[in-house]
CSV table of C-alpha atoms in Angstrom, one decimal:
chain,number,residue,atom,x,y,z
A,14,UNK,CA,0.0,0.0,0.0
A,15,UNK,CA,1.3,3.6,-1.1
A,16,UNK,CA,1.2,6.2,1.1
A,17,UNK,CA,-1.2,8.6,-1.2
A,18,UNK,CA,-4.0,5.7,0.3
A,19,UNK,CA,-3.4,6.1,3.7
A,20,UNK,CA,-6.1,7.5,6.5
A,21,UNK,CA,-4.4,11.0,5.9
A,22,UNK,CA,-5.3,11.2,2.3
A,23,UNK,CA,-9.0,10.6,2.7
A,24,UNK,CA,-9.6,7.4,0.9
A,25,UNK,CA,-13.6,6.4,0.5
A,26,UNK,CA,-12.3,3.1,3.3
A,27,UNK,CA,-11.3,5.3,5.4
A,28,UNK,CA,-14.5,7.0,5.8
A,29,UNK,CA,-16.3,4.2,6.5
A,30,UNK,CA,-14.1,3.4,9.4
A,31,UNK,CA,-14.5,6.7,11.2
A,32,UNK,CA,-18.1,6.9,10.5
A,33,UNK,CA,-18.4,9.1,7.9
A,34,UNK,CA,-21.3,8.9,5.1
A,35,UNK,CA,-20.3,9.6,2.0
A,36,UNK,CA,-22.6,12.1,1.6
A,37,UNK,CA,-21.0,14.2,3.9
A,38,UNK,CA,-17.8,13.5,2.5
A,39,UNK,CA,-19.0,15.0,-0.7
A,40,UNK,CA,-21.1,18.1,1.1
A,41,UNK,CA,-17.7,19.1,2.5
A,42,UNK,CA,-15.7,18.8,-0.7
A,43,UNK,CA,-18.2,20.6,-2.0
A,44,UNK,CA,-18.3,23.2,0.4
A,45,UNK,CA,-14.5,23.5,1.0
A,46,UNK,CA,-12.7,22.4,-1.8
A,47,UNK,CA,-10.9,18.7,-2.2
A,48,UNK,CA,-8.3,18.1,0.9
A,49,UNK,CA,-4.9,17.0,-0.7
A,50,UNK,CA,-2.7,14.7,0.5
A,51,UNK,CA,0.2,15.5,2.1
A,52,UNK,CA,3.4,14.5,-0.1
A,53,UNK,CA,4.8,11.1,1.0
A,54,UNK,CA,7.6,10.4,2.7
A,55,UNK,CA,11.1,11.5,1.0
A,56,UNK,CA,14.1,9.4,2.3
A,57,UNK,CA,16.4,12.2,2.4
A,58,UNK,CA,14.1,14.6,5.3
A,59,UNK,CA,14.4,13.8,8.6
A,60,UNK,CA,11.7,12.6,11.0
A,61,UNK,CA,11.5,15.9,12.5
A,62,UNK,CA,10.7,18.1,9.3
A,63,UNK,CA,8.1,14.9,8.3
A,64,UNK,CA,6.5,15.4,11.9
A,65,UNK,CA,6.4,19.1,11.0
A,66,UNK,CA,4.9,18.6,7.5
A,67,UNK,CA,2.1,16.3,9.1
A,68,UNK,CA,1.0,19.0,11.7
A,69,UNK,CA,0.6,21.5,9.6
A,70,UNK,CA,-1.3,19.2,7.4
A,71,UNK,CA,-3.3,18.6,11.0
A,72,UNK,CA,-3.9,22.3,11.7
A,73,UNK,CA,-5.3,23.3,7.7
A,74,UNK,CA,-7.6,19.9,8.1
A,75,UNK,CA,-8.3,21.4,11.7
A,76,UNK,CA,-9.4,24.9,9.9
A,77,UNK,CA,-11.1,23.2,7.8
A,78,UNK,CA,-13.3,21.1,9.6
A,79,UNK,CA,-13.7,24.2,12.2
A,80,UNK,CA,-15.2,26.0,8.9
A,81,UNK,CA,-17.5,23.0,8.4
A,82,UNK,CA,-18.7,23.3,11.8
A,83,UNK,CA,-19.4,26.8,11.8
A,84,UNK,CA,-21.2,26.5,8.6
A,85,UNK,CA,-23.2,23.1,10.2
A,86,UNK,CA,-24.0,25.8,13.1
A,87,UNK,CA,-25.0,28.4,11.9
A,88,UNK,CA,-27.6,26.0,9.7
A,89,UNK,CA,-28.6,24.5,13.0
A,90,UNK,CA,-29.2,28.0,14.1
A,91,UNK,CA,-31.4,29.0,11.5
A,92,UNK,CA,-33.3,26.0,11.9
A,93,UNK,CA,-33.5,26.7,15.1
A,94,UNK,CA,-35.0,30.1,14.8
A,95,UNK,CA,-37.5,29.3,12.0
A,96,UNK,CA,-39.0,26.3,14.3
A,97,UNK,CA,-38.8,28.9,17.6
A,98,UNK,CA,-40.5,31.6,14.6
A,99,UNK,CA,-43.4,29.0,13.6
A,100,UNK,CA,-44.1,27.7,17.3
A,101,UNK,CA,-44.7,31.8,18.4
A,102,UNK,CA,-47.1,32.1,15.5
A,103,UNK,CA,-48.7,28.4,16.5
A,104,UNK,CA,-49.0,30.0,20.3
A,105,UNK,CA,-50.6,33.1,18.9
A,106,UNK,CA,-52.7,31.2,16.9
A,107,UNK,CA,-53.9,29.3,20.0
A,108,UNK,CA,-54.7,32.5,22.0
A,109,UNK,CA,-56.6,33.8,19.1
A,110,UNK,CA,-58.6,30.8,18.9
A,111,UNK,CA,-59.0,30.3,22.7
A,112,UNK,CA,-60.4,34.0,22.6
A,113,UNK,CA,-62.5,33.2,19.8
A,114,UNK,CA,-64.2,30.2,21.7
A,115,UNK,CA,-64.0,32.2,24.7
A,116,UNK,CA,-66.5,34.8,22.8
A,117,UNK,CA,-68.7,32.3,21.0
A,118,UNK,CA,-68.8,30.1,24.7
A,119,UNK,CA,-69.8,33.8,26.0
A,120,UNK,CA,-72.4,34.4,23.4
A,121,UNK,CA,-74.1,31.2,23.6
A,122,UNK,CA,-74.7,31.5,27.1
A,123,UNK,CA,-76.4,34.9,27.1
A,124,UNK,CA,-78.2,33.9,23.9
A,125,UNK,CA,-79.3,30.5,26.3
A,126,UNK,CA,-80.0,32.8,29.0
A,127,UNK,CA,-82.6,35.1,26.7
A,128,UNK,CA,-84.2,31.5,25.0
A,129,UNK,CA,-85.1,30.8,29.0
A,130,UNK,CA,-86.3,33.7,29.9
A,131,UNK,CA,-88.8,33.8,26.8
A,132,UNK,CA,-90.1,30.1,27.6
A,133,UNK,CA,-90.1,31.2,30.5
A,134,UNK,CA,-92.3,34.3,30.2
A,135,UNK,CA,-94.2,32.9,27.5
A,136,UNK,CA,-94.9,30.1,29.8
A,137,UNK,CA,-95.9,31.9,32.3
A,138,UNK,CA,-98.3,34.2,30.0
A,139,UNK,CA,-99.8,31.0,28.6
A,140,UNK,CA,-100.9,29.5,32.1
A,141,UNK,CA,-102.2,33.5,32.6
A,142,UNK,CA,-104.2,33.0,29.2
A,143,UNK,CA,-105.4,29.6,30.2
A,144,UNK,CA,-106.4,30.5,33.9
A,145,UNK,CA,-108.6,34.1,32.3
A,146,UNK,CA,-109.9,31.7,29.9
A,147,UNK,CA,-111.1,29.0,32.5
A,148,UNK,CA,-112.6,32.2,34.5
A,149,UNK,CA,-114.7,33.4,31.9
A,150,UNK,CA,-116.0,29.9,31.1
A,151,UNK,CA,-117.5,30.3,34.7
């Protein structure tokens, strides 16, 4: 195995071992650009300079994925917001329409109250009618 397919380079294996969907892979690359490989290993450089090469690789694939995440947050946030956005206009809604049965609740009862009050009277003026009636059948 060469080192251009090693876990530093990215291959498509070695997102599958750290979880990664490809999907994501691809979001990001299409986001951020394509991450390149670091340049393998030259006989001639020293451990030292290699560790050096390799952690600045680290820190710009750091940057990177710090970018990623900001991007991922600041979706999350929006998100966030238009869900928090929609739930105040549901509340608002719900007072509206707790008002609105609060009214027709309201209006029903006083509307109940005056049907009552006319069986009532009308009732009343029929066992009047009746009673004169009966009287002057006497």
């Amino acid at each position: 195995m060469d080192y251009a397919s090693t876990s530093i380079c990215g291959s498509s294996d070695d997102a599958s071992e750290i979880g990664l969907e490809n999907d994501v892979s691809l979001v990001c690359n299409l986001i951020l650009g394509p991450s390149f490989c670091p340049p393998p290993p030259i006989p001639q450089v020293n451990n030292m300079d290699r560790l050096a090469q390799i952690m600045e690789r680290l820190i710009v694939s750091t940057e990177r994925h710090n970018k990623i995440d900001d991007r991922l947050y600041g979706d999350i946030d929006k998100v966030l917001q238009n869900m928090m956005f929609r739930f105040d206009g549901l509340v608002e809604m719900n007072r509206y329409i707790m008002n609105q049965l609060r009214s027709q609740s309201n209006r029903l009862n006083s509307l109940a109250g005056q049907l009552n009050t006319l069986v009532t009277h009308h009732f009343y003026d029929s066992m009047n009618d009746g009673q004169i009636d009966a009287e002057s059948d006497d």
